[in-house]
Tab-separated table of C-alpha atoms and ligand atoms in Angstrom:
chain	number	residue	atom	x	y	z
A	18	UNK	CA	24.583	-25.210	13.833
A	19	UNK	CA	24.486	-24.037	10.026
A	20	UNK	CA	24.836	-20.674	8.553
A	21	UNK	CA	21.052	-21.209	8.004
A	22	UNK	CA	19.898	-21.310	11.951
A	23	UNK	CA	19.003	-25.195	10.997
A	24	UNK	CA	19.984	-28.049	12.343
A	25	UNK	CA	23.101	-29.410	11.332
A	26	UNK	CA	25.712	-31.463	11.922
A	27	UNK	CA	29.116	-29.716	13.366
A	28	UNK	CA	31.738	-31.605	11.253
A	29	UNK	CA	32.185	-33.713	13.953
A	30	UNK	CA	29.021	-36.133	13.030
A	31	UNK	CA	26.961	-34.398	16.398
A	32	UNK	CA	23.852	-32.489	15.518
A	33	UNK	CA	23.306	-29.296	16.700
A	34	UNK	CA	19.782	-27.734	17.837
A	35	UNK	CA	18.977	-24.639	15.169
A	36	UNK	CA	19.812	-21.604	16.348
A	37	UNK	CA	17.112	-19.037	18.015
A	38	UNK	CA	16.630	-15.943	16.152
A	39	UNK	CA	17.623	-13.070	17.925
A	40	UNK	CA	14.601	-11.262	19.618
A	41	UNK	CA	13.987	-7.670	17.657
A	42	UNK	CA	12.662	-5.030	19.327
A	43	UNK	CA	10.172	-3.858	17.052
A	44	UNK	CA	9.686	-5.399	13.067
A	45	UNK	CA	8.268	-2.764	10.551
A	46	UNK	CA	6.150	-4.843	8.131
A	47	UNK	CA	5.955	-2.751	5.222
A	48	UNK	CA	7.807	0.203	3.268
A	49	UNK	CA	5.888	2.681	2.251
A	50	UNK	CA	5.688	6.235	4.100
A	51	UNK	CA	4.156	4.989	7.405
A	52	UNK	CA	6.537	2.138	7.238
A	53	UNK	CA	9.903	4.281	6.682
A	54	UNK	CA	8.623	6.813	9.213
A	55	UNK	CA	8.208	4.398	11.992
A	56	UNK	CA	11.943	3.125	10.765
A	57	UNK	CA	13.192	6.574	11.124
A	58	UNK	CA	11.686	6.953	14.541
A	59	UNK	CA	12.290	3.776	16.216
A	60	UNK	CA	16.301	3.880	14.867
A	61	UNK	CA	16.146	7.262	16.676
A	62	UNK	CA	14.871	5.627	19.697
A	63	UNK	CA	17.980	3.450	19.672
A	64	UNK	CA	15.467	0.234	19.311
A	65	UNK	CA	17.372	-0.870	16.751
A	66	UNK	CA	14.737	-1.670	14.358
A	67	UNK	CA	14.405	-4.081	11.268
A	68	UNK	CA	12.341	-3.208	8.324
A	69	UNK	CA	10.732	-5.410	5.669
A	70	UNK	CA	9.886	-3.971	2.740
A	71	UNK	CA	7.516	-6.323	0.641
A	72	UNK	CA	7.425	-6.836	-2.920
A	73	UNK	CA	7.041	-3.075	-3.720
A	74	UNK	CA	9.247	-0.895	-1.842
A	75	UNK	CA	7.826	2.885	-1.325
A	76	UNK	CA	4.059	1.572	-1.649
A	77	UNK	CA	1.686	3.744	-3.466
A	78	UNK	CA	4.010	6.502	-3.716
A	79	UNK	CA	6.686	4.918	-5.417
A	80	UNK	CA	4.475	4.905	-8.307
A	81	UNK	CA	3.051	8.475	-8.050
A	82	UNK	CA	4.813	10.087	-10.792
A	83	UNK	CA	4.986	13.832	-9.107
A	84	UNK	CA	3.889	14.719	-5.208
A	85	UNK	CA	2.930	17.985	-5.403
A	86	UNK	CA	1.446	18.267	-1.525
A	87	UNK	CA	3.871	16.525	0.961
A	88	UNK	CA	5.462	19.079	3.057
A	89	UNK	CA	8.654	21.010	2.816
A	90	UNK	CA	8.978	20.088	-1.141
A	91	UNK	CA	7.236	23.668	-2.358
A	92	UNK	CA	8.850	22.523	-5.938
A	93	UNK	CA	7.387	18.998	-6.106
A	94	UNK	CA	9.371	15.783	-6.175
A	95	UNK	CA	8.909	12.449	-7.721
A	96	UNK	CA	7.186	9.602	-5.628
A	97	UNK	CA	10.494	7.270	-5.731
A	98	UNK	CA	12.568	10.329	-4.796
A	99	UNK	CA	10.509	11.131	-2.149
A	100	UNK	CA	11.066	7.253	-0.769
A	101	UNK	CA	14.900	7.387	-1.773
A	102	UNK	CA	14.852	10.088	0.730
A	103	UNK	CA	12.633	8.437	3.479
A	104	UNK	CA	14.869	5.141	3.397
A	105	UNK	CA	17.916	7.229	3.353
A	106	UNK	CA	16.956	8.652	6.261
A	107	UNK	CA	16.134	5.755	8.322
A	108	UNK	CA	18.946	3.951	7.137
A	109	UNK	CA	21.312	6.958	8.624
A	110	UNK	CA	19.611	6.619	11.979
A	111	UNK	CA	20.206	2.431	11.875
A	112	UNK	CA	16.944	1.189	10.580
A	113	UNK	CA	17.976	-1.962	9.058
A	114	UNK	CA	16.101	-2.697	5.749
A	115	UNK	CA	15.499	-6.215	4.395
A	116	UNK	CA	14.231	-6.654	0.509
A	117	UNK	CA	11.742	-9.933	1.713
A	118	UNK	CA	8.176	-10.491	2.005
A	119	UNK	CA	6.737	-11.070	5.169
A	120	UNK	CA	4.316	-14.400	3.898
A	121	UNK	CA	3.208	-15.883	7.671
A	122	UNK	CA	2.784	-14.374	11.067
A	123	UNK	CA	2.135	-15.952	14.586
A	124	UNK	CA	1.002	-13.449	17.063
A	125	UNK	CA	-0.427	-15.964	19.730
A	126	UNK	CA	3.068	-16.535	21.336
A	127	UNK	CA	5.323	-13.905	22.425
A	128	UNK	CA	7.206	-12.551	21.064
A	129	UNK	CA	5.890	-12.881	18.247
A	130	UNK	CA	6.628	-14.375	14.574
A	131	UNK	CA	7.189	-13.410	11.429
A	132	UNK	CA	8.092	-15.473	8.574
A	133	UNK	CA	9.266	-14.595	5.106
A	134	UNK	CA	9.565	-15.287	1.702
A	135	UNK	CA	12.981	-15.959	1.708
A	136	UNK	CA	12.821	-18.728	4.570
A	137	UNK	CA	13.477	-16.044	7.272
A	138	UNK	CA	11.931	-16.388	10.479
A	139	UNK	CA	12.247	-13.407	12.915
A	140	UNK	CA	10.879	-12.745	16.656
A	141	UNK	CA	10.223	-9.184	17.940
A	142	UNK	CA	8.261	-7.625	21.095
A	143	UNK	CA	6.471	-5.252	19.305
A	144	UNK	CA	5.402	-5.312	15.338
A	145	UNK	CA	4.111	-2.083	13.544
A	146	UNK	CA	2.130	-3.525	10.394
A	147	UNK	CA	2.121	-0.797	7.763
A	148	UNK	CA	1.344	-2.962	4.441
A	149	UNK	CA	-0.729	-0.108	3.159
A	150	UNK	CA	-3.310	-0.696	-0.031
A	151	UNK	CA	-3.267	-1.761	-3.599
A	152	UNK	CA	-5.382	-0.865	-6.534
A	153	UNK	CA	-8.579	-2.212	-6.797
A	154	UNK	CA	-9.828	-3.610	-10.180
A	155	UNK	CA	-12.645	-3.220	-12.792
A	156	UNK	CA	-13.501	-7.111	-12.018
A	157	UNK	CA	-15.059	-6.911	-15.756
A	158	UNK	CA	-13.936	-9.482	-18.606
A	159	UNK	CA	-10.707	-9.162	-20.584
A	160	UNK	CA	-9.388	-6.937	-17.939
A	161	UNK	CA	-7.595	-9.983	-16.048
A	162	UNK	CA	-6.390	-11.475	-19.744
A	163	UNK	CA	-5.110	-8.128	-20.671
A	164	UNK	CA	-3.163	-6.550	-17.819
A	165	UNK	CA	0.206	-5.913	-18.994
A	166	UNK	CA	-1.307	-6.044	-22.343
A	167	UNK	CA	-2.472	-2.516	-22.410
A	168	UNK	CA	-4.660	-2.328	-19.426
A	169	UNK	CA	-2.520	-0.875	-16.310
A	170	UNK	CA	-2.896	0.350	-12.809
A	171	UNK	CA	0.099	2.714	-12.750
A	172	UNK	CA	0.892	5.571	-15.337
A	173	UNK	CA	4.072	6.127	-14.464
A	174	UNK	CA	5.110	3.000	-14.782
A	175	UNK	CA	3.464	2.629	-18.224
A	176	UNK	CA	2.484	5.885	-19.770
A	177	UNK	CA	5.704	6.201	-22.335
A	178	UNK	CA	4.727	2.972	-23.748
A	179	UNK	CA	0.942	4.780	-25.256
A	180	UNK	CA	3.325	7.909	-27.086
A	181	UNK	CA	1.056	9.179	-29.586
A	182	UNK	CA	-2.051	6.827	-28.748
A	183	UNK	CA	-5.512	7.595	-27.594
A	184	UNK	CA	-6.257	6.041	-23.913
A	185	UNK	CA	-9.208	5.755	-21.394
A	186	UNK	CA	-8.625	6.169	-17.346
A	187	UNK	CA	-11.606	4.797	-15.230
A	188	UNK	CA	-12.426	6.411	-11.921
A	189	UNK	CA	-13.324	10.044	-10.405
A	190	UNK	CA	-11.219	10.641	-7.900
A	191	UNK	CA	-7.597	11.911	-7.217
A	192	UNK	CA	-5.670	9.087	-8.721
A	193	UNK	CA	-7.772	9.158	-11.828
A	194	UNK	CA	-7.404	13.086	-12.493
A	195	UNK	CA	-4.078	13.055	-10.972
A	196	UNK	CA	-3.268	10.513	-14.108
A	197	UNK	CA	-5.368	11.072	-16.503
A	198	UNK	CA	-3.291	14.347	-16.330
A	199	UNK	CA	-0.025	12.996	-16.532
A	200	UNK	CA	-0.942	10.482	-19.011
A	201	UNK	CA	-1.401	13.905	-21.562
A	202	UNK	CA	2.391	13.822	-21.950
A	203	UNK	CA	2.424	10.927	-24.297
A	204	UNK	CA	-1.104	9.835	-25.214
A	205	UNK	CA	-2.797	11.952	-28.026
A	206	UNK	CA	-6.179	11.834	-26.075
A	207	UNK	CA	-7.192	10.729	-22.895
A	208	UNK	CA	-10.730	10.026	-22.135
A	209	UNK	CA	-11.961	9.718	-18.632
A	210	UNK	CA	-14.471	7.185	-18.090
A	211	UNK	CA	-16.728	7.953	-14.629
A	212	UNK	CA	-19.925	6.155	-13.234
A	213	UNK	CA	-21.312	9.654	-12.269
A	214	UNK	CA	-21.919	13.132	-12.784
A	215	UNK	CA	-19.198	14.465	-10.891
A	216	UNK	CA	-15.565	13.671	-9.641
A	217	UNK	CA	-14.413	12.906	-6.221
A	218	UNK	CA	-11.083	14.538	-7.211
A	219	UNK	CA	-9.774	17.595	-5.104
A	220	UNK	CA	-10.598	20.693	-6.932
A	221	UNK	CA	-7.489	21.879	-7.722
A	222	UNK	CA	-7.439	18.429	-10.064
A	223	UNK	CA	-10.700	19.238	-11.381
A	224	UNK	CA	-10.115	22.165	-12.802
A	225	UNK	CA	-6.922	21.013	-14.491
A	226	UNK	CA	-8.784	18.010	-15.853
A	227	UNK	CA	-11.964	20.416	-17.073
A	228	UNK	CA	-9.286	22.416	-18.559
A	229	UNK	CA	-6.846	20.299	-20.503
A	230	UNK	CA	-7.455	20.214	-24.329
A	231	UNK	CA	-6.537	16.910	-24.356
A	232	UNK	CA	-9.125	15.292	-21.460
A	233	UNK	CA	-12.639	14.517	-22.447
A	234	UNK	CA	-15.122	12.654	-20.231
A	235	UNK	CA	-17.550	10.619	-20.309
A	236	UNK	CA	-20.076	10.709	-17.317
A	237	UNK	CA	-21.885	8.276	-15.960
A	238	UNK	CA	-20.558	5.513	-17.416
A	239	UNK	CA	-19.562	2.355	-16.487
A	240	UNK	CA	-16.948	-0.090	-18.274
A	241	UNK	CA	-18.265	-3.682	-19.282
A	242	UNK	CA	-15.704	-5.052	-21.330
A	243	UNK	CA	-12.714	-4.511	-22.336
A	244	UNK	CA	-11.331	-6.021	-25.529
A	245	UNK	CA	-8.705	-7.426	-27.676
A	246	UNK	CA	-10.908	-7.521	-30.985
A	247	UNK	CA	-8.298	-8.485	-33.332
A	248	UNK	CA	-7.003	-11.460	-30.987
A	249	UNK	CA	-3.469	-10.101	-30.941
A	250	UNK	CA	-3.531	-9.812	-27.463
A	251	UNK	CA	-3.595	-6.154	-27.402
A	252	UNK	CA	-6.339	-3.784	-26.059
A	253	UNK	CA	-8.301	-2.363	-28.745
A	254	UNK	CA	-11.741	-1.014	-27.324
A	255	UNK	CA	-13.886	-1.130	-24.493
A	256	UNK	CA	-17.204	-1.726	-23.644
A	257	UNK	CA	-19.316	0.394	-21.903
A	258	UNK	CA	-22.885	1.106	-20.541
A	259	UNK	CA	-24.431	4.268	-19.675
A	260	UNK	CA	-25.978	3.670	-15.921
A	261	UNK	CA	-28.511	6.169	-16.594
A	262	UNK	CA	-30.319	5.781	-19.691
A	263	UNK	CA	-28.807	1.915	-20.214
A	264	UNK	CA	-27.603	2.290	-23.502
A	265	UNK	CA	-24.548	0.321	-24.555
A	266	UNK	CA	-21.434	1.375	-26.640
A	267	UNK	CA	-17.939	1.137	-27.858
A	268	UNK	CA	-15.073	3.081	-27.673
A	269	UNK	CA	-11.715	2.746	-29.506
A	270	UNK	CA	-8.697	2.499	-27.092
A	271	UNK	CA	-5.147	1.042	-27.022
A	272	UNK	CA	-4.774	1.398	-23.683
A	273	UNK	CA	-7.016	1.589	-20.108
A	274	UNK	CA	-5.728	2.738	-17.284
A	275	UNK	CA	-7.965	1.797	-14.543
A	276	UNK	CA	-7.924	4.090	-11.051
A	277	UNK	CA	-10.685	2.767	-9.252
A	278	UNK	CA	-9.571	2.461	-5.561
A	279	UNK	CA	-8.063	0.855	-3.210
A	280	UNK	CA	-7.758	-2.177	-0.987
A	281	UNK	CA	-6.201	-2.606	2.162
A	282	UNK	CA	-3.372	-5.467	2.204
A	283	UNK	CA	-4.480	-7.210	5.551
A	284	UNK	CA	-5.024	-10.945	4.021
A	285	UNK	CA	-2.139	-12.094	6.283
A	286	UNK	CA	-3.767	-10.641	9.201
A	287	UNK	CA	-7.083	-12.162	8.867
A	288	UNK	CA	-8.239	-13.970	11.990
A	289	UNK	CA	-5.036	-12.719	13.594
A	290	UNK	CA	-5.485	-9.180	13.709
A	291	UNK	CA	-9.231	-7.457	14.492
A	292	UNK	CA	-10.275	-5.591	10.974
A	293	UNK	CA	-13.359	-4.266	9.743
A	294	UNK	CA	-15.823	-5.477	7.272
A	295	UNK	CA	-13.306	-3.789	4.699
A	296	UNK	CA	-10.493	-5.516	5.820
A	297	UNK	CA	-8.637	-2.339	7.351
A	298	UNK	CA	-7.039	-3.169	10.541
A	299	UNK	CA	-8.916	-1.625	13.631
A	300	UNK	CA	-6.411	0.679	15.642
A	301	UNK	CA	-6.776	2.746	18.433
A	302	UNK	CA	-5.906	6.903	18.464
A	303	UNK	CA	-2.235	5.423	19.577
A	304	UNK	CA	-1.772	3.086	17.068
A	305	UNK	CA	-2.803	0.289	18.511
A	306	UNK	CA	-4.957	-3.265	17.244
A	307	UNK	CA	-5.972	-5.217	19.290
A	308	UNK	CA	-3.003	-7.746	19.915
A	309	UNK	CA	-0.794	-5.919	22.821
A	310	UNK	CA	2.165	-5.163	21.114
A	311	UNK	CA	1.024	-4.708	17.312
A	312	UNK	CA	0.631	-1.698	16.087
A	313	UNK	CA	-0.866	-0.349	12.468
A	314	UNK	CA	-0.106	2.830	11.009
A	315	UNK	CA	-0.974	4.075	7.326
A	316	UNK	CA	-3.263	3.113	4.246
A	317	UNK	CA	-3.514	-0.432	5.988
A	318	UNK	CA	-5.410	0.891	9.153
A	319	UNK	CA	-6.765	4.722	7.530
A	320	UNK	CA	-9.436	4.439	4.872
A	321	UNK	CA	-10.371	7.740	5.290
A	322	UNK	CA	-7.465	10.598	4.908
A	323	UNK	CA	-5.096	7.972	2.486
A	324	UNK	CA	-2.414	11.181	2.021
A	325	UNK	CA	1.071	10.336	2.184
A	326	UNK	CA	1.094	12.969	4.969
A	327	UNK	CA	-1.119	11.541	6.946
A	328	UNK	CA	0.342	8.061	6.797
A	329	UNK	CA	3.854	9.547	7.265
A	330	UNK	CA	2.014	11.321	11.268
A	331	UNK	CA	0.913	7.904	11.755
A	332	UNK	CA	4.109	5.790	11.621
A	333	UNK	CA	5.453	8.264	13.899
A	334	UNK	CA	2.695	7.791	16.242
A	335	UNK	CA	2.958	4.179	15.969
A	336	UNK	CA	6.537	4.001	16.367
A	337	UNK	CA	6.719	6.197	19.573
A	338	UNK	CA	3.764	4.349	21.352
A	339	UNK	CA	6.364	1.559	20.716
A	340	UNK	CA	8.895	2.855	22.088
A	341	UNK	CA	6.665	3.748	25.090
A	342	UNK	CA	4.943	0.076	25.287
A	343	UNK	CA	8.599	-1.728	25.392
A	344	UNK	CA	9.731	0.772	27.951
A	345	UNK	CA	6.703	0.165	29.848
A	346	UNK	CA	7.294	-4.086	28.729
A	347	UNK	CA	10.760	-3.484	30.348
A	348	UNK	CA	9.368	-2.829	34.034
A	349	UNK	CA	6.119	-4.749	33.228
A	350	UNK	CA	3.945	-2.179	34.188
A	351	UNK	CA	2.145	-2.366	30.230
A	352	UNK	CA	-1.798	-3.265	31.355
A	353	UNK	CA	-1.127	-5.851	28.150
A	354	UNK	CA	1.346	-7.827	29.842
A	355	UNK	CA	-0.674	-10.913	31.382
A	356	UNK	CA	-2.308	-10.562	28.061
A	357	UNK	CA	0.963	-10.998	26.039
A	358	UNK	CA	1.994	-14.310	28.506
A	359	UNK	CA	-1.323	-15.951	27.023
A	360	UNK	CA	-2.800	-13.917	24.922
A	361	UNK	CA	-6.493	-14.141	24.494
A	362	UNK	CA	-8.124	-14.927	21.317
A	363	UNK	CA	-8.291	-11.548	19.264
A	364	UNK	CA	-11.703	-10.248	18.454
A	365	UNK	CA	-11.464	-10.531	15.057
A	366	UNK	CA	-14.168	-9.834	12.831
A	367	UNK	CA	-14.420	-12.188	9.598
A	368	UNK	CA	-13.452	-9.958	6.588
A	369	UNK	CA	-15.704	-9.552	3.555
A	370	UNK	CA	-13.791	-10.648	0.677
A	371	UNK	CA	-11.914	-8.061	-0.671
B	23	LIG	P1	-10.585	7.245	-4.470
B	23	LIG	O1	-11.017	8.722	-3.976
B	23	LIG	O2	-11.880	5.838	-3.336
B	23	LIG	O3	-11.606	7.219	-6.078
B	23	LIG	C1	-12.012	6.047	-6.442
B	23	LIG	C2	-12.565	6.172	-8.042
B	23	LIG	O4	-13.123	5.167	-8.592
B	23	LIG	C3	-14.251	6.982	-7.413
B	23	LIG	O5	-14.371	8.109	-8.158
B	23	LIG	C4	-14.866	6.182	-7.386
B	23	LIG	O6	-16.702	6.451	-7.772
B	23	LIG	C5	-14.628	5.068	-8.679
B	23	LIG	N1	-14.724	3.773	-8.492
B	23	LIG	C6	-14.862	2.960	-7.647
B	23	LIG	N2	-15.522	1.527	-7.602
B	23	LIG	C7	-15.450	1.604	-9.556
B	23	LIG	C8	-15.806	0.747	-10.126
B	23	LIG	N3	-16.045	0.040	-9.722
B	23	LIG	N4	-15.850	1.416	-11.180
B	23	LIG	C9	-16.118	2.292	-11.717
B	23	LIG	N5	-15.425	3.444	-10.801
B	23	LIG	C10	-15.406	3.152	-9.900
B	23	LIG	O7	-9.619	6.257	-5.042
B	23	LIG	P2	-8.340	7.243	-5.630
B	23	LIG	O8	-8.350	8.077	-6.504
B	23	LIG	O9	-7.569	5.983	-5.805
B	23	LIG	O10	-7.870	7.958	-3.914
B	23	LIG	C11	-7.639	7.278	-2.769
B	23	LIG	C12	-7.004	8.073	-1.526
B	23	LIG	O11	-5.528	8.695	-1.906
B	23	LIG	C13	-7.949	9.530	-1.440
B	23	LIG	O12	-7.944	9.366	0.036
B	23	LIG	C14	-7.302	10.435	-2.345
B	23	LIG	O13	-7.757	11.839	-1.947
B	23	LIG	C15	-5.697	10.223	-2.032
B	23	LIG	N6	-4.673	10.615	-3.367
B	23	LIG	C16	-4.795	12.175	-3.126
B	23	LIG	C17	-3.788	12.549	-4.531
B	23	LIG	C18	-3.417	13.882	-3.856
B	23	LIG	O14	-3.212	14.412	-2.768
B	23	LIG	N7	-2.516	14.172	-4.849
B	23	LIG	C19	-3.586	11.453	-5.403
B	23	LIG	C20	-3.885	10.279	-5.609
B	23	LIG	C21	-4.557	9.672	-4.526
B	23	LIG	P3	-17.427	7.516	-6.876
B	23	LIG	O15	-16.765	8.522	-6.679
B	23	LIG	O16	-18.543	7.405	-7.828
B	23	LIG	O17	-17.019	6.493	-5.376
């Protein structure tokens, strides 16, 4: 066998078989608050968990400038700080963190197999899926071409580049409100464009937006295109349409920050794990998916609460259920054990485009 565990010569011309990967107790896919909490709890349960981070360690909260509503931190802290503390705490108790991206899973054969971008193959008796959600796009002309050239989905990452300039924020939820407020640190003026006549954001954020002298709101309006009028490869304006009057207009701006919600990162599990029509994995109260031993936590299965605090709770619950599942599996009393040996085809709802 060679270092990669693939077939290889032992130096005496004898081909040795590939090494079988060790069977992990539990693999956690994703490193947001739910995944890191699952890592902490399964580590403290002596399950020696393996957590595979995905491309963005920490998930969405890692690109949040300030977290004010996570209990225990009355002074608030930054998203990256919170993620770092969560990771440190999980690792302190033995959670192994691999910086890699899962690109294929096989839940038909037990133990389950997870393949990664770094060409690793892992096997596990239990899986916790916590791949979270990603920013939704506006899907208007100019958006793709100008992403990174004035169009952004992360104020914390890109706000600094708009010092002294006028920017637009699209959306009416907590993210749009919070990030519009954040952008006033850099921008000379922030115009919030919302498709209705009232915000979805929480009252405390609405109040701050309304009272902020650098924030202007354009109601009942959608962005119809993002423009590079002088052809220099950057945003110069947005085309708008009032949804009530139908009136079209143009607003000059140097940047467009889009916060119009999220979609679940569940492509990997299409046809493998039951999901709803929006692509959210379906779980029961015990965080179980329809595949025995495969659990899901956080925004990959939660389209209602989507808070760091709720994701943490769901990660904790999934970990505790994994512990119980593995113990039951050990004494073969787990009700799904027969199914594990020859898993029935998953009842999978075909997901729409998301
Ligand atoms: P969200 O609550 O789903 O809000 C998305 C906003 O975008 C809505 O106002 C929606 O309009 C608008 N929108 C959707 N599609 C659009 C389109 N194609 N064109 C124009 N506007 C569009 O998403 P979010 O603000 O990212 O928040 C997600 C979750 O995270 C929420 O549960 C939120 O409470 C939570 N969160 C919490 C905090 C916090 O507690 N500090 C911070 C950030 C996020 P409508 O209102 O008309 O639907």
